[in-house]
Amino acid sequence: MDLWDMTKLLFRRWRISLPLLIIALVLVGVASQTVPPDYSAKAHIQLIPPPVVTGPDGRQKPIKNPWFDLGYAALGNAAMIDVTRQSVLKQMVADGLSDNVTVTVDRVPLFEIEAVGSSPEQATATAQRMLTLIKEAVAERQASLQVAESDLITTLALDDGTEVEVQNSKLMRVMVVALGAGLLLTAGVTIAADALLRRRARRRAGAATEPPPAAGEGAVRPAGGNSAPTGSSASFDGQLSQAGSAARVGSGPAVGAVAPRVPPQQPQAAAGDRVGQPPRREHPGAERPLRTDADPRRPAPTSADATVVLPVSHSNTWPRGGRTERP
């Protein structure tokens, strides 16, 4: 998501982003009032060359000082190393001063000291302590080489750090960090809320467009999970209902028994067909072709209203003697 899309999202979800942005601005304002500014004090100290001594003959006496021969920059760098050691800075903090001190040496033999403290008094005291330390370091470096007093390089403080300036750099850093954190929090919460609202909207849209369940969908299905075709299930239900009705009306088997199978009725012979043929029996074996030729031993009917005589087959199991006659 680029900056333009982020901006459009913040404007579209202004009900969420605007309160968060107001809270971030309030936090920035509170930080600007609670974070104190820094105070800077500057001091300068100058290196003074040894005085020129003229002998009785009018000639200048040579200066026997190795640091003078090396130059003021060499002595200045040695003194700066001595005053910026960690042991010196820790002692300054223990004395209630600040360790935020910067010491530089310009091209001319001049030390520039900048001390930053939490109060004007602390900044001034730190700058004055650094002036004293530089003066002592310059003297000690020359004393270690046994330089005569007339050949010593001395120091001169140009200002003592009483002029203090207010620095808002720390305050600006705190405000920038607070504002950045507030903007990131606003963007993150807005994006998360937008995603959540979109997800809920999709769920509601899917629930609204989902078709209602069909009638009978909750009926019991077979264990295999495959439902039978519609026609077969309807015929099966019809047979069950007919069987149940027949069982309730008649005095046959118990309720729910299946009715016996009724053989299909034979179609009546047409007027023009030959009659007098015996009905075809059903055998479990292969079907025999229907006999189409008329029996020549049977006389043909004279008219359509003539009586049809059907042959009666006799079985050996029937009793003879006329006790029971089969209709």
Short mmCIF file of C-alpha atoms in Angstrom, two decimals:
data_model
loop_
_atom_site.label_atom_id
_atom_site.label_comp_id
_atom_site.label_asym_id
_atom_site.label_seq_id
_atom_site.Cartn_x
_atom_site.Cartn_y
_atom_site.Cartn_z
CA MET A 1 0.00 0.00 0.00
CA ASP A 2 1.54 3.30 -1.13
CA LEU A 3 1.18 6.75 0.44
CA TRP A 4 -1.76 7.75 -1.75
CA ASP A 5 -3.77 4.64 -0.89
CA MET A 6 -2.95 5.14 2.77
CA THR A 7 -4.20 8.73 2.60
CA LYS A 8 -7.44 7.68 0.93
CA LEU A 9 -7.96 4.97 3.53
CA LEU A 10 -7.45 7.47 6.35
CA PHE A 11 -9.96 9.85 4.78
CA ARG A 12 -12.46 7.06 4.16
CA ARG A 13 -12.19 5.81 7.73
CA TRP A 14 -12.03 9.28 9.26
CA ARG A 15 -14.25 8.21 12.15
CA ILE A 16 -11.37 5.99 13.31
CA SER A 17 -8.30 7.90 12.12
CA LEU A 18 -9.37 11.39 13.24
CA PRO A 19 -9.68 10.57 16.98
CA LEU A 20 -6.36 8.72 16.91
CA LEU A 21 -4.66 11.63 15.16
CA ILE A 22 -6.05 14.06 17.73
CA ILE A 23 -4.71 11.85 20.52
CA ALA A 24 -1.27 11.79 18.86
CA LEU A 25 -1.23 15.61 18.60
CA VAL A 26 -2.24 15.88 22.25
CA LEU A 27 0.64 13.60 23.22
CA VAL A 28 3.05 15.75 21.20
CA GLY A 29 1.80 18.84 23.01
CA VAL A 30 2.20 17.18 26.39
CA ALA A 31 5.74 16.11 25.49
CA SER A 32 6.61 19.67 24.46
CA GLN A 33 5.52 20.93 27.86
CA THR A 34 7.03 18.20 29.99
CA VAL A 35 10.43 17.73 28.33
CA PRO A 36 12.78 20.48 29.52
CA PRO A 37 15.09 22.16 26.98
CA ASP A 38 18.88 22.04 27.06
CA TYR A 39 21.18 24.93 27.92
CA SER A 40 24.46 25.55 26.16
CA ALA A 41 27.39 27.52 27.56
CA LYS A 42 30.46 28.40 25.46
CA ALA A 43 33.91 29.36 26.67
CA HIS A 44 37.23 30.14 24.91
CA ILE A 45 40.80 29.89 26.15
CA GLN A 46 43.86 31.17 24.30
CA LEU A 47 47.45 29.85 24.31
CA ILE A 48 49.98 32.57 25.00
CA PRO A 49 53.58 32.13 23.76
CA PRO A 50 56.48 32.60 26.17
CA PRO A 51 57.78 36.11 26.52
CA VAL A 52 60.73 37.22 24.41
CA VAL A 53 63.86 37.82 26.49
CA THR A 54 66.62 40.08 25.17
CA GLY A 55 70.15 39.63 26.39
CA PRO A 56 72.68 42.36 27.32
CA ASP A 57 74.04 42.33 23.85
CA GLY A 58 70.60 43.06 22.43
CA ARG A 59 70.05 39.64 21.08
CA GLN A 60 66.90 37.62 21.79
CA LYS A 61 67.37 34.75 24.12
CA PRO A 62 66.29 31.45 22.46
CA ILE A 63 63.20 29.72 23.83
CA LYS A 64 63.96 26.26 25.07
CA ASN A 65 60.52 24.65 24.91
CA PRO A 66 59.94 21.52 22.80
CA TRP A 67 56.20 22.24 22.60
CA PHE A 68 56.97 25.67 21.23
CA ASP A 69 59.13 24.12 18.55
CA LEU A 70 56.38 21.57 17.65
CA GLY A 71 53.72 24.23 17.46
CA TYR A 72 50.62 25.25 19.34
CA ALA A 73 48.52 22.59 17.63
CA ALA A 74 50.61 19.78 19.14
CA LEU A 75 50.27 21.18 22.63
CA GLY A 76 46.56 21.86 22.11
CA ASN A 77 45.86 18.30 20.96
CA ALA A 78 47.76 16.85 23.92
CA ALA A 79 45.79 19.02 26.35
CA MET A 80 42.48 18.13 24.65
CA ILE A 81 43.22 14.41 25.05
CA ASP A 82 43.92 14.92 28.72
CA VAL A 83 40.64 16.74 29.48
CA THR A 84 38.32 14.45 27.51
CA ARG A 85 39.25 11.15 29.08
CA GLN A 86 36.48 8.95 30.48
CA SER A 87 37.86 9.16 33.99
CA VAL A 88 37.68 12.97 33.87
CA LEU A 89 34.13 12.98 32.52
CA LYS A 90 32.95 10.48 35.13
CA GLN A 91 34.43 12.64 37.88
CA MET A 92 32.56 15.65 36.49
CA VAL A 93 29.28 13.73 36.57
CA ALA A 94 29.99 12.66 40.13
CA ASP A 95 30.45 16.34 41.03
CA GLY A 96 27.02 17.21 39.59
CA LEU A 97 28.24 18.55 36.28
CA SER A 98 27.46 17.47 32.71
CA ASP A 99 29.58 15.17 30.60
CA ASN A 100 28.17 16.59 27.37
CA VAL A 101 31.25 18.68 26.56
CA THR A 102 32.88 19.39 23.22
CA VAL A 103 36.45 20.74 22.97
CA THR A 104 37.91 21.85 19.63
CA VAL A 105 41.17 23.58 18.61
CA ASP A 106 41.12 26.03 15.71
CA ARG A 107 44.04 26.84 13.41
CA VAL A 108 45.06 29.60 15.73
CA PRO A 109 46.01 28.51 19.27
CA LEU A 110 42.47 28.81 20.57
CA PHE A 111 40.35 26.28 22.46
CA GLU A 112 36.59 26.43 22.01
CA ILE A 113 34.54 24.73 24.73
CA GLU A 114 30.82 24.00 24.53
CA ALA A 115 29.08 22.52 27.56
CA VAL A 116 25.44 21.40 27.43
CA GLY A 117 23.52 20.99 30.68
CA SER A 118 19.99 20.57 31.93
CA SER A 119 20.09 24.01 33.56
CA PRO A 120 21.96 27.28 32.95
CA GLU A 121 23.93 26.88 36.16
CA GLN A 122 25.07 23.37 35.28
CA ALA A 123 26.16 24.43 31.80
CA THR A 124 28.16 27.41 33.13
CA ALA A 125 29.81 25.35 35.86
CA THR A 126 30.79 22.65 33.37
CA ALA A 127 32.38 25.18 31.01
CA GLN A 128 34.35 26.79 33.86
CA ARG A 129 35.57 23.39 35.07
CA MET A 130 36.78 22.60 31.56
CA LEU A 131 38.70 25.92 31.41
CA THR A 132 40.51 25.01 34.59
CA LEU A 133 41.31 21.50 33.35
CA ILE A 134 42.77 22.79 30.07
CA LYS A 135 44.96 25.29 31.90
CA GLU A 136 46.26 22.57 34.20
CA ALA A 137 46.84 20.14 31.31
CA VAL A 138 48.92 22.69 29.38
CA ALA A 139 51.08 23.38 32.45
CA GLU A 140 51.54 19.69 33.25
CA ARG A 141 52.60 18.83 29.68
CA GLN A 142 55.37 21.44 29.81
CA ALA A 143 56.40 20.56 33.33
CA SER A 144 56.94 16.94 32.30
CA LEU A 145 59.64 18.16 29.91
CA GLN A 146 61.22 20.43 32.52
CA VAL A 147 60.63 23.65 30.65
CA ALA A 148 61.91 26.77 32.40
CA GLU A 149 59.35 29.19 33.75
CA SER A 150 60.49 31.93 31.39
CA ASP A 151 59.91 29.60 28.43
CA LEU A 152 56.47 28.33 29.39
CA ILE A 153 53.42 28.66 27.15
CA THR A 154 50.59 30.05 29.22
CA THR A 155 46.81 30.25 28.77
CA LEU A 156 44.32 33.08 28.84
CA ALA A 157 40.54 32.65 29.27
CA LEU A 158 38.65 34.91 26.89
CA ASP A 159 35.22 34.19 28.38
CA ASP A 160 34.07 32.11 31.34
CA GLY A 161 30.85 30.61 29.91
CA THR A 162 28.38 32.87 31.68
CA GLU A 163 26.46 33.49 28.46
CA VAL A 164 23.98 30.63 28.13
CA GLU A 165 21.78 29.79 25.17
CA VAL A 166 18.64 27.68 25.13
CA GLN A 167 18.76 24.67 22.82
CA ASN A 168 15.57 22.98 21.69
CA SER A 169 17.23 20.16 19.80
CA LYS A 170 16.28 17.53 22.38
CA LEU A 171 12.74 18.88 22.54
CA MET A 172 12.45 18.75 18.75
CA ARG A 173 13.72 15.16 18.70
CA VAL A 174 11.16 14.13 21.32
CA MET A 175 8.34 15.84 19.42
CA VAL A 176 9.34 14.24 16.12
CA VAL A 177 9.51 10.79 17.72
CA ALA A 178 6.13 11.26 19.43
CA LEU A 179 4.49 12.51 16.22
CA GLY A 180 5.95 9.66 14.16
CA ALA A 181 4.81 7.08 16.69
CA GLY A 182 1.33 8.64 16.74
CA LEU A 183 1.06 8.57 12.94
CA LEU A 184 2.23 4.96 12.78
CA LEU A 185 -0.24 3.96 15.48
CA THR A 186 -3.05 5.79 13.68
CA ALA A 187 -2.26 4.13 10.35
CA GLY A 188 -1.91 0.67 11.90
CA VAL A 189 -5.16 0.82 13.86
CA THR A 190 -7.04 2.24 10.86
CA ILE A 191 -5.78 -0.51 8.54
CA ALA A 192 -6.67 -3.22 11.07
CA ALA A 193 -10.15 -1.78 11.63
CA ASP A 194 -10.74 -1.48 7.87
CA ALA A 195 -9.76 -5.11 7.31
CA LEU A 196 -12.06 -6.23 10.13
CA LEU A 197 -15.02 -4.23 8.80
CA ARG A 198 -14.48 -5.56 5.26
CA ARG A 199 -14.41 -9.13 6.54
CA ARG A 200 -17.67 -8.64 8.42
CA ALA A 201 -19.28 -7.07 5.36
CA ARG A 202 -18.28 -10.04 3.20
CA ARG A 203 -19.71 -12.47 5.74
CA ARG A 204 -23.01 -10.59 5.85
CA ALA A 205 -23.18 -10.44 2.06
CA GLY A 206 -22.52 -14.17 1.80
CA ALA A 207 -25.21 -14.96 4.38
CA ALA A 208 -27.73 -12.75 2.55
CA THR A 209 -27.13 -14.33 -0.87
CA GLU A 210 -27.09 -17.95 0.37
CA PRO A 211 -30.23 -19.83 -0.96
CA PRO A 212 -32.66 -21.31 1.60
CA PRO A 213 -32.51 -25.08 2.20
CA ALA A 214 -34.79 -27.19 -0.01
CA ALA A 215 -37.90 -28.89 1.45
CA GLY A 216 -37.12 -32.31 2.87
CA GLU A 217 -33.41 -31.61 3.00
CA GLY A 218 -33.35 -32.55 6.65
CA ALA A 219 -34.87 -36.00 6.01
CA VAL A 220 -32.93 -39.09 6.96
CA ARG A 221 -30.57 -40.22 4.26
CA PRO A 222 -28.95 -43.60 3.76
CA ALA A 223 -25.78 -44.37 5.67
CA GLY A 224 -23.68 -44.25 2.51
CA GLY A 225 -24.52 -40.58 1.99
CA ASN A 226 -25.82 -41.09 -1.60
CA SER A 227 -29.43 -40.17 -2.11
CA ALA A 228 -31.60 -42.18 -4.48
CA PRO A 229 -33.09 -40.57 -7.60
CA THR A 230 -36.28 -38.60 -7.23
CA GLY A 231 -38.48 -40.95 -9.25
CA SER A 232 -37.42 -44.12 -7.43
CA SER A 233 -37.84 -42.52 -4.01
CA ALA A 234 -41.29 -41.25 -4.93
CA SER A 235 -42.42 -44.66 -6.19
CA PHE A 236 -41.01 -46.34 -3.08
CA ASP A 237 -42.89 -43.91 -0.84
CA GLY A 238 -46.05 -44.52 -2.87
CA GLN A 239 -45.77 -48.27 -2.47
CA LEU A 240 -45.27 -47.91 1.27
CA SER A 241 -48.28 -45.66 1.59
CA GLN A 242 -50.47 -48.03 -0.51
CA ALA A 243 -49.26 -51.01 1.52
CA GLY A 244 -50.00 -49.21 4.78
CA SER A 245 -53.51 -48.23 3.61
CA ALA A 246 -54.28 -51.79 2.52
CA ALA A 247 -53.06 -53.17 5.84
CA ARG A 248 -55.24 -50.74 7.82
CA VAL A 249 -58.39 -51.41 5.77
CA GLY A 250 -58.19 -55.18 5.24
CA SER A 251 -57.76 -58.00 7.70
CA GLY A 252 -54.54 -59.20 6.15
CA PRO A 253 -51.09 -58.97 7.68
CA ALA A 254 -49.94 -56.39 10.17
CA VAL A 255 -49.64 -52.72 9.45
CA GLY A 256 -46.65 -51.88 7.24
CA ALA A 257 -46.59 -55.24 5.36
CA VAL A 258 -46.13 -55.03 1.64
CA ALA A 259 -49.14 -56.05 -0.46
CA PRO A 260 -48.75 -59.14 -2.68
CA ARG A 261 -47.85 -58.59 -6.24
CA VAL A 262 -50.82 -58.60 -8.61
CA PRO A 263 -50.13 -59.96 -12.07
CA PRO A 264 -50.86 -57.52 -14.85
CA GLN A 265 -54.12 -57.86 -16.72
CA GLN A 266 -54.08 -59.28 -20.18
CA PRO A 267 -55.22 -56.88 -22.86
CA GLN A 268 -58.51 -57.72 -24.51
CA ALA A 269 -58.43 -59.09 -27.97
CA ALA A 270 -59.34 -56.76 -30.75
CA ALA A 271 -62.36 -57.37 -32.90
CA GLY A 272 -60.29 -58.40 -35.88
CA ASP A 273 -57.96 -60.73 -34.01
CA ARG A 274 -58.40 -64.45 -33.78
CA VAL A 275 -59.81 -65.64 -30.52
CA GLY A 276 -59.87 -68.94 -28.76
CA GLN A 277 -56.18 -69.11 -27.98
CA PRO A 278 -55.22 -70.18 -24.45
CA PRO A 279 -53.55 -67.57 -22.24
CA ARG A 280 -49.77 -67.57 -22.17
CA ARG A 281 -48.19 -68.79 -18.98
CA GLU A 282 -45.18 -67.13 -17.46
CA HIS A 283 -42.20 -69.39 -16.94
CA PRO A 284 -39.00 -68.50 -15.13
CA GLY A 285 -37.00 -69.58 -18.11
CA ALA A 286 -36.62 -67.94 -21.46
CA GLU A 287 -39.73 -66.37 -22.99
CA ARG A 288 -41.39 -68.22 -25.83
CA PRO A 289 -42.59 -66.34 -28.85
CA LEU A 290 -46.25 -65.53 -28.92
CA ARG A 291 -48.23 -67.85 -31.16
CA THR A 292 -49.81 -65.89 -33.93
CA ASP A 293 -51.41 -68.62 -36.10
CA ALA A 294 -54.87 -69.85 -35.13
CA ASP A 295 -55.55 -73.42 -34.25
CA PRO A 296 -56.96 -75.06 -37.40
CA ARG A 297 -58.98 -77.42 -35.27
CA ARG A 298 -61.00 -74.56 -33.83
CA PRO A 299 -63.74 -73.11 -35.97
CA ALA A 300 -63.47 -69.40 -36.66
CA PRO A 301 -66.15 -67.19 -35.15
CA THR A 302 -68.97 -66.23 -37.41
CA SER A 303 -69.54 -62.77 -35.96
CA ALA A 304 -68.27 -60.37 -33.31
CA ASP A 305 -71.18 -61.23 -30.98
CA ALA A 306 -70.54 -64.91 -30.96
CA THR A 307 -69.71 -66.61 -27.66
CA VAL A 308 -66.07 -67.23 -27.07
CA VAL A 309 -65.24 -70.68 -25.74
CA LEU A 310 -61.93 -70.96 -23.95
CA PRO A 311 -60.16 -74.29 -23.57
CA VAL A 312 -59.82 -75.60 -20.06
CA SER A 313 -56.71 -77.47 -19.23
CA HIS A 314 -56.95 -80.44 -16.88
CA SER A 315 -54.36 -81.36 -14.36
CA ASN A 316 -53.69 -84.69 -12.76
CA THR A 317 -53.92 -83.11 -9.33
CA TRP A 318 -57.53 -82.09 -9.74
CA PRO A 319 -60.04 -84.51 -8.24
CA ARG A 320 -62.25 -86.35 -10.64
CA GLY A 321 -65.84 -87.19 -9.97
CA GLY A 322 -67.28 -83.72 -9.95
CA ARG A 323 -66.85 -82.95 -6.22
CA THR A 324 -65.29 -79.53 -6.93
CA GLU A 325 -65.60 -77.93 -10.25
CA ARG A 326 -63.26 -75.18 -11.21
CA PRO A 327 -65.06 -72.25 -12.69
#
